[in-house]
XYZ file of C-alpha atoms in Angstrom:
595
model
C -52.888 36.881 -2.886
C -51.606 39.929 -1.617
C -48.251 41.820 -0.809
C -48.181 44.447 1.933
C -46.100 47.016 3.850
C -43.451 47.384 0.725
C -41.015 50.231 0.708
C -40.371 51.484 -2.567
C -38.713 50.063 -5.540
C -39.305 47.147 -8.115
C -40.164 43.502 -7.425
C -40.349 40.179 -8.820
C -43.512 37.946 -8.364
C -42.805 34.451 -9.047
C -45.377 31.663 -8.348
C -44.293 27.636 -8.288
C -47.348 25.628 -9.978
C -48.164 22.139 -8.319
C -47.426 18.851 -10.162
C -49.266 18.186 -13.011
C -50.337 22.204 -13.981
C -49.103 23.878 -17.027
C -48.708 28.009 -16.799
C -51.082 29.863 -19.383
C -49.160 32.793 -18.247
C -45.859 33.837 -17.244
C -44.953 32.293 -14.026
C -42.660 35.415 -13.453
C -43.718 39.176 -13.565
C -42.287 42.647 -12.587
C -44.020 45.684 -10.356
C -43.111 48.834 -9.430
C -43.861 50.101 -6.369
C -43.728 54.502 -6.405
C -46.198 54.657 -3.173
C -48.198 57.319 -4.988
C -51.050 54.304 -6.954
C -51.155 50.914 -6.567
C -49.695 48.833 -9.262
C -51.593 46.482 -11.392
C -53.145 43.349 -10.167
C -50.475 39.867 -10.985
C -52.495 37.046 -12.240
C -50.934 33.319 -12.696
C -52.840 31.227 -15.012
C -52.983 27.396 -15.364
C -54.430 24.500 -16.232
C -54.365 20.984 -15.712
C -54.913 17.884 -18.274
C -58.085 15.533 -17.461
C -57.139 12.433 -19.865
C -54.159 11.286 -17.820
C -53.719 7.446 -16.825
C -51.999 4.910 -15.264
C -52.058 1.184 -16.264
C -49.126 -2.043 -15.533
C -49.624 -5.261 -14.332
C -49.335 -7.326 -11.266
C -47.433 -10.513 -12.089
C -45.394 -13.549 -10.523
C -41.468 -13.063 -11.213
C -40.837 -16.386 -12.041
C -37.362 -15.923 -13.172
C -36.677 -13.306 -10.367
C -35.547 -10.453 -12.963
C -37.727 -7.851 -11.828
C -39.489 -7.497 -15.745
C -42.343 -9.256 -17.173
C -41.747 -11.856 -19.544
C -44.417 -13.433 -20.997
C -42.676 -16.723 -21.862
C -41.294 -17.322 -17.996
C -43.543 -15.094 -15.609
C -47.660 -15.671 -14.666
C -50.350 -12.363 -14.591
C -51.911 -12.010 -11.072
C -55.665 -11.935 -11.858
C -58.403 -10.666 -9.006
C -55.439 -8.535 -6.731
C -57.190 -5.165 -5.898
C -55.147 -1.913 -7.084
C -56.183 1.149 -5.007
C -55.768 5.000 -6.632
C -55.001 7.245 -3.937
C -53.970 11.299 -3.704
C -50.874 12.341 -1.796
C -53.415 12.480 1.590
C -54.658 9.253 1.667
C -58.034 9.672 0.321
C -59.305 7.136 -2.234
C -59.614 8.199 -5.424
C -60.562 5.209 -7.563
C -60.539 0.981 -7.176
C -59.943 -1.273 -10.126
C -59.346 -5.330 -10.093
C -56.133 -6.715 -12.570
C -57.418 -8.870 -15.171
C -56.544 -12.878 -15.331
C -53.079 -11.899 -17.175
C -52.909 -8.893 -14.347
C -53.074 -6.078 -16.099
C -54.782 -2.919 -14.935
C -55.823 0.797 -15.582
C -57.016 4.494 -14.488
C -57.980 6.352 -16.829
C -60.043 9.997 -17.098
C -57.266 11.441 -14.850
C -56.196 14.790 -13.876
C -52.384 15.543 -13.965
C -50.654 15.482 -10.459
C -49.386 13.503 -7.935
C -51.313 10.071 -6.938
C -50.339 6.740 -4.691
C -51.035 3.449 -6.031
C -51.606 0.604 -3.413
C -51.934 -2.810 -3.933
C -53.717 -5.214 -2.085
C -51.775 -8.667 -1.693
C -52.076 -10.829 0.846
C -48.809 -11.942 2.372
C -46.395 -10.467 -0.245
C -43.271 -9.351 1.108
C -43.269 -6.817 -2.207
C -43.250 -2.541 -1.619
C -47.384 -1.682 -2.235
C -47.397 2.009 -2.760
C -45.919 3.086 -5.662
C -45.671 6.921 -5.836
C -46.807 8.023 -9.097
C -46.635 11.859 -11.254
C -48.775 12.527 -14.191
C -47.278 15.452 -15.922
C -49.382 17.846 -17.514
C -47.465 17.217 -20.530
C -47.427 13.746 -20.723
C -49.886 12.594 -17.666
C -49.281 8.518 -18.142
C -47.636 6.329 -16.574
C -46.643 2.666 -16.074
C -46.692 0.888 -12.635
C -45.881 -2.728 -12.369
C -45.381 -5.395 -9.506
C -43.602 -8.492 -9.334
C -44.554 -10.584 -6.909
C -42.324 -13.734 -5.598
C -44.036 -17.038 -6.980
C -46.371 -18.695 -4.899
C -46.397 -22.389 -6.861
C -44.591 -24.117 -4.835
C -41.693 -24.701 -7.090
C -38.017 -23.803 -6.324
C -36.150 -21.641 -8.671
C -32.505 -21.437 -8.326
C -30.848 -18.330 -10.357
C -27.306 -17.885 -11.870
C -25.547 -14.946 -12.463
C -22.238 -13.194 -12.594
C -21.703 -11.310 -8.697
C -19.675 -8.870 -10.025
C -19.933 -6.609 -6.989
C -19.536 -8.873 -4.860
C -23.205 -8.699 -2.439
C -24.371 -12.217 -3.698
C -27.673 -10.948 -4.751
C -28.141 -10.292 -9.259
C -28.409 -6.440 -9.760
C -29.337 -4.718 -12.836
C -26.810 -5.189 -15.829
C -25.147 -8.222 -13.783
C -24.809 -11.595 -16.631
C -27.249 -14.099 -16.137
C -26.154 -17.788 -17.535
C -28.249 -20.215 -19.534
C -27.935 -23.544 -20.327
C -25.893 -24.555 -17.407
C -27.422 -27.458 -15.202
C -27.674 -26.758 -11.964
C -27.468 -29.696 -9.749
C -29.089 -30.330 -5.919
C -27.692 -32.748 -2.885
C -29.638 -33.410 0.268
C -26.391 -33.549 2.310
C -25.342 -30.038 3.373
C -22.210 -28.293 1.480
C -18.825 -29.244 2.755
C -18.269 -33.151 1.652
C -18.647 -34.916 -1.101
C -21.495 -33.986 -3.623
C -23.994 -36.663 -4.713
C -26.155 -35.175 -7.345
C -30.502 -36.013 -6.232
C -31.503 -34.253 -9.346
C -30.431 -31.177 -11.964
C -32.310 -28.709 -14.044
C -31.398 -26.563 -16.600
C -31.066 -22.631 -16.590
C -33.239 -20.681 -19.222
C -32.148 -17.835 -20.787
C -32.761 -15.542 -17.697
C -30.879 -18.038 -15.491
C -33.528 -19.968 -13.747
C -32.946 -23.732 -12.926
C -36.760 -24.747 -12.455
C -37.305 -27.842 -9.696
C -41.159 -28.706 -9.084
C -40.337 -28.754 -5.448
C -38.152 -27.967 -2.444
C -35.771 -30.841 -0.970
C -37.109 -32.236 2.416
C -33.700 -31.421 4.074
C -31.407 -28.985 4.144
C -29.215 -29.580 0.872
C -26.629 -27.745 -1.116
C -26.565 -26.711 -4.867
C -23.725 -25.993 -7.246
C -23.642 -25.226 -11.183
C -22.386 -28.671 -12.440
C -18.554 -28.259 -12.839
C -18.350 -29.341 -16.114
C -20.784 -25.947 -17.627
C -18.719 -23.608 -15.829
C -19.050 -20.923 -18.388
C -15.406 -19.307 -19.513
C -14.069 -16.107 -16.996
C -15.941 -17.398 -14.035
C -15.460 -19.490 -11.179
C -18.007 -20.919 -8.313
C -18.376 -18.165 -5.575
C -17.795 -20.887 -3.067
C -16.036 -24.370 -4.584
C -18.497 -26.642 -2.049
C -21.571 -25.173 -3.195
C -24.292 -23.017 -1.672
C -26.420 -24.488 0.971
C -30.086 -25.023 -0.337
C -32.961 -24.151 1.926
C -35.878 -25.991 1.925
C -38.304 -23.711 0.840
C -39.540 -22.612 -2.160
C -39.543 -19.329 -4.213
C -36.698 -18.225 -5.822
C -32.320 -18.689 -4.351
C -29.225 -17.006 -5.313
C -26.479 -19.192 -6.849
C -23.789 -16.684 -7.701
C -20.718 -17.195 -9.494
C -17.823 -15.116 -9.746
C -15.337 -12.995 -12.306
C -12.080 -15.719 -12.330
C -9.109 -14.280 -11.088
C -6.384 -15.572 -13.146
C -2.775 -17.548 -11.438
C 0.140 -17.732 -13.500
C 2.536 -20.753 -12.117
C 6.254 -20.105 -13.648
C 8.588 -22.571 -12.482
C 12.051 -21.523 -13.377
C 15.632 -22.502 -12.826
C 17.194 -20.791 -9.746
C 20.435 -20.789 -11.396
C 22.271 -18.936 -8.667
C 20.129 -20.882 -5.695
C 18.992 -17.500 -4.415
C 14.817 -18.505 -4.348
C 14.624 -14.745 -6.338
C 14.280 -15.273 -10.491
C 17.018 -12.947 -11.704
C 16.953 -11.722 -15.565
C 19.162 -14.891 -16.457
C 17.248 -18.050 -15.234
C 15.208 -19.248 -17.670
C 11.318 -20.362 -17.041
C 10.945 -24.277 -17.707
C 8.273 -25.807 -19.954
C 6.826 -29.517 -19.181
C 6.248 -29.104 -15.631
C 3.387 -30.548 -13.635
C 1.583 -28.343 -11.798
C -1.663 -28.483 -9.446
C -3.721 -25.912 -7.757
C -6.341 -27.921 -5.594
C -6.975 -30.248 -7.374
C -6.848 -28.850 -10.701
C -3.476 -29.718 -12.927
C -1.824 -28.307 -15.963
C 1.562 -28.961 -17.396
C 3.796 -25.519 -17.787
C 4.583 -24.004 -21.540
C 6.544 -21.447 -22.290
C 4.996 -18.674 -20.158
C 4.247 -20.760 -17.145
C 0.936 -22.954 -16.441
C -2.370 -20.398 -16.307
C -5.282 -21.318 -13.657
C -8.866 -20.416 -13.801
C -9.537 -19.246 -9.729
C -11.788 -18.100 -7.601
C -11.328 -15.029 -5.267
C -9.904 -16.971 -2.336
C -6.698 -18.653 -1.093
C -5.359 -21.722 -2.968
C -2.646 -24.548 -2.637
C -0.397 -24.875 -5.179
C 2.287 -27.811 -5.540
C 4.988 -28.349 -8.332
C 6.171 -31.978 -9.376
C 9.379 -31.460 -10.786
C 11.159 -33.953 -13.056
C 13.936 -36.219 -11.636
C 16.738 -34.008 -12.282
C 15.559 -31.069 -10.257
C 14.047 -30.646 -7.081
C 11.642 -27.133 -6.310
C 13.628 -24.641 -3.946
C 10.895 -24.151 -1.535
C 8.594 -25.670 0.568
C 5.173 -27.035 -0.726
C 2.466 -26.681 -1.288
C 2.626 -22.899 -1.438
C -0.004 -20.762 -0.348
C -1.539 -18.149 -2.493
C -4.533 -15.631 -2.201
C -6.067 -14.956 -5.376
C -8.533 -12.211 -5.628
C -11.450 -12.349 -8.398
C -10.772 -10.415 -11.697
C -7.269 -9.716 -11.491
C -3.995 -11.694 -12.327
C -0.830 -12.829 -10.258
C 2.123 -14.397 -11.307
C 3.585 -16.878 -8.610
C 7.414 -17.916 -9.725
C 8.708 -21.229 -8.737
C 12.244 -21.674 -8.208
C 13.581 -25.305 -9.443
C 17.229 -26.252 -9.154
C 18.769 -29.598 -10.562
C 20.530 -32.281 -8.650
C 24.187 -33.230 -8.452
C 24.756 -29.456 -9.937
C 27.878 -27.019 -9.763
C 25.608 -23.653 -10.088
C 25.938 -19.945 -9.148
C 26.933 -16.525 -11.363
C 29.411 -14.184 -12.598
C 28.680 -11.128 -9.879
C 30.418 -7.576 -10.302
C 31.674 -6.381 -6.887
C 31.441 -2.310 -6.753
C 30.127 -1.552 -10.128
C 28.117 -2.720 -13.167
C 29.177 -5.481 -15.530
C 30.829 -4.226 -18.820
C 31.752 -7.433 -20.287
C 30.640 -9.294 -23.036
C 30.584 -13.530 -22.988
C 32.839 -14.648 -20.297
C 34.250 -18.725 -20.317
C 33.444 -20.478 -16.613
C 35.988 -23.628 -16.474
C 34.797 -26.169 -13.510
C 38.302 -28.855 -13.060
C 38.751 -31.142 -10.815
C 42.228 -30.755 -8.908
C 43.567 -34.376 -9.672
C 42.995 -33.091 -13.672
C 40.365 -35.871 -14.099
C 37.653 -33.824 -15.143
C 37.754 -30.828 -16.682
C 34.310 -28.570 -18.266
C 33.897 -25.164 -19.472
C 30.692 -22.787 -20.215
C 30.193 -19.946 -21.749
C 28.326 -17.712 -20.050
C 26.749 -14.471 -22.445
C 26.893 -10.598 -21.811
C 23.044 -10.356 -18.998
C 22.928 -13.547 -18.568
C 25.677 -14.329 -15.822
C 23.879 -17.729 -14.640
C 26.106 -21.198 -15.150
C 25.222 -24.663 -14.109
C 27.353 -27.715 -14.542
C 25.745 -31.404 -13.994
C 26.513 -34.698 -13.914
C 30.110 -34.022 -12.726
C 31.577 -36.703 -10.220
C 32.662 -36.523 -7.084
C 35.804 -35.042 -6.359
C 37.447 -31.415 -4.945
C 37.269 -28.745 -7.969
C 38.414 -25.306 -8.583
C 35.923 -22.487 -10.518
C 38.129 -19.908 -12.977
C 37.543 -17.814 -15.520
C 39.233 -18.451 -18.798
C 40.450 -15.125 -18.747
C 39.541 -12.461 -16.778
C 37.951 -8.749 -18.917
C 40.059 -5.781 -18.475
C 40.020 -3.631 -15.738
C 38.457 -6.297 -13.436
C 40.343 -8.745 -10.971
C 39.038 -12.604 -9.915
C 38.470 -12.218 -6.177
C 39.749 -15.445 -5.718
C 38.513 -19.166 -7.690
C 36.699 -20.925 -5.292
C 38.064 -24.415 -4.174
C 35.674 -27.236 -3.087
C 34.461 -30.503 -2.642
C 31.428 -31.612 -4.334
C 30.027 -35.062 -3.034
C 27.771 -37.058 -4.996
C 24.203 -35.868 -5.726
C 24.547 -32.896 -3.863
C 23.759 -29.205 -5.435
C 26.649 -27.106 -4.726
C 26.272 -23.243 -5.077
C 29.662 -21.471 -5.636
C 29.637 -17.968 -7.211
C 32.245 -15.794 -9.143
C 33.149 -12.498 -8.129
C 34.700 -9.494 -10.241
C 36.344 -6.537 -8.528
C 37.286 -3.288 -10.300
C 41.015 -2.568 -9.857
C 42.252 -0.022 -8.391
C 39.362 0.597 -6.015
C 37.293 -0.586 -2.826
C 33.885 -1.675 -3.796
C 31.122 -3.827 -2.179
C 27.301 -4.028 -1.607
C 25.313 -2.932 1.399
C 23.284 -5.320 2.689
C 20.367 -5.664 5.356
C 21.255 -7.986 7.656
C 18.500 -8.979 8.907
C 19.244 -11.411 11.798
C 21.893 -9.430 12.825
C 24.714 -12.014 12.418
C 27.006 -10.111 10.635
C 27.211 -12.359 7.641
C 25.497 -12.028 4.612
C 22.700 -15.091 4.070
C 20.634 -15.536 0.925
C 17.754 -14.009 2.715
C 19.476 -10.367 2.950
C 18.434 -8.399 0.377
C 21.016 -5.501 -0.966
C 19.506 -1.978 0.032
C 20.340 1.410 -1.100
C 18.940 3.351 1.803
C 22.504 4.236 3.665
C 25.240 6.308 2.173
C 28.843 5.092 2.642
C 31.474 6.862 3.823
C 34.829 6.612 3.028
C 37.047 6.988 6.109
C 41.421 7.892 6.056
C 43.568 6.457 9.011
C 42.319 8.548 11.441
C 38.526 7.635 11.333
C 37.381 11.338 9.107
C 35.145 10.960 6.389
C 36.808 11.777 2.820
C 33.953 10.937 0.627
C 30.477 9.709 0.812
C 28.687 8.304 -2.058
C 25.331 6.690 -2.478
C 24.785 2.857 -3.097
C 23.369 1.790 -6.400
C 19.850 0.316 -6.684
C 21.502 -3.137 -6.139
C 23.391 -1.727 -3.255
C 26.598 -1.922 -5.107
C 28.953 1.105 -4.246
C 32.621 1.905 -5.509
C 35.192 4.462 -4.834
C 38.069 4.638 -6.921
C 41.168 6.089 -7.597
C 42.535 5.418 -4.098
C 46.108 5.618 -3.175
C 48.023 2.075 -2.554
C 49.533 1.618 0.242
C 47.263 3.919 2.195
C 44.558 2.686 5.182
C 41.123 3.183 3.954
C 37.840 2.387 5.428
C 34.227 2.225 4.559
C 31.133 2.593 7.001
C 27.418 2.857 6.340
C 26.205 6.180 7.083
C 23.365 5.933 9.776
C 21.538 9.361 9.952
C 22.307 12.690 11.623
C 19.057 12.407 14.282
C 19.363 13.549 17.485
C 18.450 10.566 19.449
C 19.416 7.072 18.692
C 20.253 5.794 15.418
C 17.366 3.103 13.892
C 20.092 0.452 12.357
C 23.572 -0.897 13.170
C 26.893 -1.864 12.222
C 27.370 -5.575 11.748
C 29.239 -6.377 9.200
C 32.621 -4.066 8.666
C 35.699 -5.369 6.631
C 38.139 -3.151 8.779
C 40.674 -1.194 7.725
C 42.127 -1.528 4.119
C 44.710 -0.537 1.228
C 44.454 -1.167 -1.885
C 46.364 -2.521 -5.186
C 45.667 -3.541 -8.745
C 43.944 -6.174 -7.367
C 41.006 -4.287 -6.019
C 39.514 -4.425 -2.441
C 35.745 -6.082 -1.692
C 34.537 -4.052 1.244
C 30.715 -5.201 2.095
C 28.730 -3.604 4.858
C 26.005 -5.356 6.946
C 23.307 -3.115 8.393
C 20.741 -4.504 11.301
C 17.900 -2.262 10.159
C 15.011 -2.874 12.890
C 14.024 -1.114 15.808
C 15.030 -3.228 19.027
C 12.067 -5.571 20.225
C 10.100 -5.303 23.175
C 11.389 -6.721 26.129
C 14.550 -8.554 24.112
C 17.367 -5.832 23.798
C 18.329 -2.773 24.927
C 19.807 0.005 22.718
C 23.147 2.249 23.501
C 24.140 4.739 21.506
C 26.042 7.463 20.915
C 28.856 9.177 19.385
C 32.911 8.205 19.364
C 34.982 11.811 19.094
C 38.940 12.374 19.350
C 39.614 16.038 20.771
C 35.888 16.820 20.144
C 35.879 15.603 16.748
C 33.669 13.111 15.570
C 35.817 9.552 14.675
C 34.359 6.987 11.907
C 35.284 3.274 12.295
C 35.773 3.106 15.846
C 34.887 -0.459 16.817
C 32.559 -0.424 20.158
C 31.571 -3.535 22.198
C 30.045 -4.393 25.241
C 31.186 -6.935 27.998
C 29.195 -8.354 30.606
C 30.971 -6.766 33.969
C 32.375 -8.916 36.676
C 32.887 -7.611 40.240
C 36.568 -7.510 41.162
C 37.616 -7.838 37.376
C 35.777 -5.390 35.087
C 35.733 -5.977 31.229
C 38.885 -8.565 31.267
C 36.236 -11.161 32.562
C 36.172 -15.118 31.086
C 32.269 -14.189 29.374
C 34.304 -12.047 26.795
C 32.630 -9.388 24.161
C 29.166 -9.841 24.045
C 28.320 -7.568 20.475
C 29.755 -5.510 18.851
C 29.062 -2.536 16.003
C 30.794 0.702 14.077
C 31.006 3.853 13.860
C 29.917 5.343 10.972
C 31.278 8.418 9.378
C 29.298 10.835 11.832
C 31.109 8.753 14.938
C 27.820 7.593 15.508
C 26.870 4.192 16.717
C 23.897 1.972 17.543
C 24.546 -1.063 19.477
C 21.808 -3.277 20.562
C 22.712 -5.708 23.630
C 21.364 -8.586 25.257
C 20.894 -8.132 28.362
C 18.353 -8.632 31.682
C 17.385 -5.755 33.645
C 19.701 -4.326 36.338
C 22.597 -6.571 34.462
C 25.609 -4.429 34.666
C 27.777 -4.098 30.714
């Protein structure tokens, strides 16, 4: 080789050997060139082994796990194995033995193609192979599909989820496997079984006639997995070797409990109940302490609750549930009894302080009279088999600082569950919850959940904010210290955008003072952006002398030609203004309707 045309200075020569040489010399060497003499001649020397070789075997993978083994899988005598350079041009021919074993030997380190010549076989023939000149061997093998004429039928553990076994995936012996020649779907009649070997191969001399299905009987499931589809997988009728995958169980914890309060959420107080029956398609288990565990696959189950004859379940069955393979859910269960006084001790504008409270349930002809004590977190009661009459719910005594908002008075037929809470309110102050209200009704129904996303404002007589505070986690707000005698109000606070506020108004207790006895002051917020071709939105902002006014009460009326607003539809909807003098009001309306 040879460098010309250089300009002056020092170089590096490098050269890069082919596969399969091994330098004798430095593969990297530095000249000077002074233009005055040429420099020394570079010379590279190699050398290449000439004992390399290649041997491996041509088999049938009878148990479809990609390795020879000599107990499950056949040697495939008389196939022709071809040696071949990187070109294409033949290098050398041997025939595998009857256990299918073959070799090259006397070879010279570098790059080669082996190519195997099998009729029909769906298997990869050439096989790239490098001889190093360090160590030129190597081991090529093939495994060809079985051509007996039996059906295998393999079991593993899909953990990735492509239905086919990959390396390191579990493989399941001793299972039976059984076969029906009906298709997947009905009911399974077992035509015959087989039992896996230790590489997961159910072994059947022949293919069913008919389309068929297959399943791992149900009794040998093997502990953490589940059937990758409950029916079975549908059999062809071929032979060779077929997936039948099973799956990592997901795991569904059923906790039936007693909805104390009647509310369909658990809260910290309501208890979980043991000795239920519970069934998830099919399968049943009565609940312990925790709840009653199921074994599932990935997929979406039915679950139903039998509950004794005291109690009925809050919610409609069966329930629904996805489950997804591997991982673990918890489904809660709310159960309340029958012919039951229930609800809880609830603190209005703050958190509870008290310790064990008394609940006393009498009947207002003095026939009946019960008490419970109720504990410091747990502020669920329940009181059954009482009989039918009008009662009254009181506290035996009320802790300091707090005031009864008032003891509820009703009547209580006969078998029914009555839910009737008990509310504390800190003196001296005007607390409440905010609350989403999500049909817009302006009263609070079980289904609105308490939210903490809008401030509250505190308003004086003349609509200006005083004080704004932000709602607890619960949605629980307080402000204290007021003045009696004065007019208060409170408004949820409903951004400072520039174009129209995203909630409303709906529920506002008006205008207020306050005494020892405290003042509950809950806010409803409609949270949602008005629907498509259902409402249309006004909004704006309520100022007196250019400055904004909170609490301002704004309605619409449907207008009437010749008579305005004072019309016989009267007010349509109506919303507040919160402490900005901003408002949202959604109306219902048709287009070109005049309001």
């Amino acid at each position: 080789f040879r460098f010309d045309n250089l300009a002056a200075g020092d170089y590096e020569v490098r050269i890069s050997l082919p596969a399969g040489s091994g330098p004798t010399t430095p593969t990297s060497v530095w000249r000077t060139v002074d233009l005055q003499q040429a420099p020394s001649a570079v010379e590279f020397g190699y050398q290449r082994s000439q004992n390399g070789s290649v041997n491996g075997r041509v088999f049938f993978d009878n148990d479809a796990d990609g390795a020879f083994n000599p107990g499950a899988d056949d040697g495939r005598g008389g196939a022709i194995v071809e040696l071949r350079d990187t070109g294409g041009a033949l290098q050398a021919t041997t025939t595998t033995a009857p256990d299918g074993q073959f070799q090259f030997s006397g070879l010279i380190s570098g790059e080669y193609v082996l190519h195997l010549a099998v009729s029909g076989s769906p298997t990869t023939l050439d096989r790239p192979v490098s001889l190093p000149f360090s160590a030129p061997y190597a081991s090529v093998h093939y495994a060809l599909p079985p051509t007996d004429g039996q059906q295998r039928i393999v079991v593993f553990l899909d953990e990735n989820g492509n239905e086919t076994p990959d390396a390191g995936e579990q493989r399941f012996g001793g299972l039976t496997v059984q076969r029906d020649d009906v298709l997947c779907g009905g009911s399974f009649t077992v035509s015959d079984d087989a039992v896996t070997n230790s590489s997961g191969v159910a072994l059947f001399s022949a293919p069913l006639n008919t389309f068929g299905c297959t399943r791992v009987r149900p009794g040998d499931m093997p502990a953490g997995a589940v059937p990758h589809d409950p029916y079975g997988i549908v059999l062809a009728t071929t032979a060779g070797v077929l997936w039948l995958p099973l799956e990592p169980a997901g795991t569904l914890l059923v906790q039936p409990y007693w909805d104390a309060d009647g509310n369909g959420l658990r809260g910290s107080g309501e208890p979980l109940l043991s000795g239920i029956q519970v069934s998830v398609g099919g399968t049943q288990a009565t609940s312990g302490a925790a709840g009653a565990t199921f074994s599932l696959g990935g997929s979406t189950h039915s679950v139903s609750v039998q509950p004794p004859g005291n109690m009925l379940v809050g919610v409609a069955q069966p329930l629904v549930v996805s489950v997804i393979g591997g991982q673990s859910l918890a489904l809660p269960v709310p159960l309340r009894y029958t012919g039951s006084i229930a609800g809880s001790i609830q603190a209005s504008g703050g958190t509870a302080t008290w310790g064990s409270l008394t609940v006393l349930l009498e009947q207002l002809d003095g026939a009946y009279l019960a008490q419970q004590a109720v504990p410091a977190g747990a502020p669920a009661y329940s009181f059954t088999q009482a009989p039918p009459g009008t009662y009254r719910l009181r506290l035996a005594s009320v802790p300091p600082g707090w005031a009864l908002q008032t003891q509820p008075v009703f009547a209580y037929p006969a078998g029914s569950t009555v839910g009737q809470n008990l509310t504390l309110v800190k003196l001296g102050s005007a607390s409440g919850h905010v609350y989403l209200d999500k049909n817009g009704n302006g009263q609070r129904n079980s289904s609105d959940p308490a939210t903490s996303a809008y401030g509250v404002t505190l308003l004086n007589n003349a609509g200006q904010a005083l004080l704004t505070v932000t709602p607890a986690a619960d949605g629980s707000f307080s402000f204290p210290n007021l003045t009696p005698g004065v007019l208060y109000a409170v408004t949820a606070n409903l951004g400072n955008g520039i174009g129209a506020p995203n909630a409303s108004v709906t529920q506002w207790s008006g205008w207020f003072s306050v005494d020892s006895s405290g003042v509950d002051v809950s806010i409803g917020v409609f949270p949602y952006a008005w629907p498509d071709d259902q409402f249309n939105v006004v909004y704006g902002t309520v100022t007196a002398g250019g400055v904004p006014v909170g609490g301002a009460e704004v309605g619409y009326y449907l207008w009437k030609d010749g008579e305005g607003c004072d019309n016989p539809s009267g007010i349509q909807r109506r919303t507040r203004t919160d402490g900005n003098g901003r408002y949202q009001l959604q109306t219902i309306v048709l287009p070109f309707d005049l309001f």
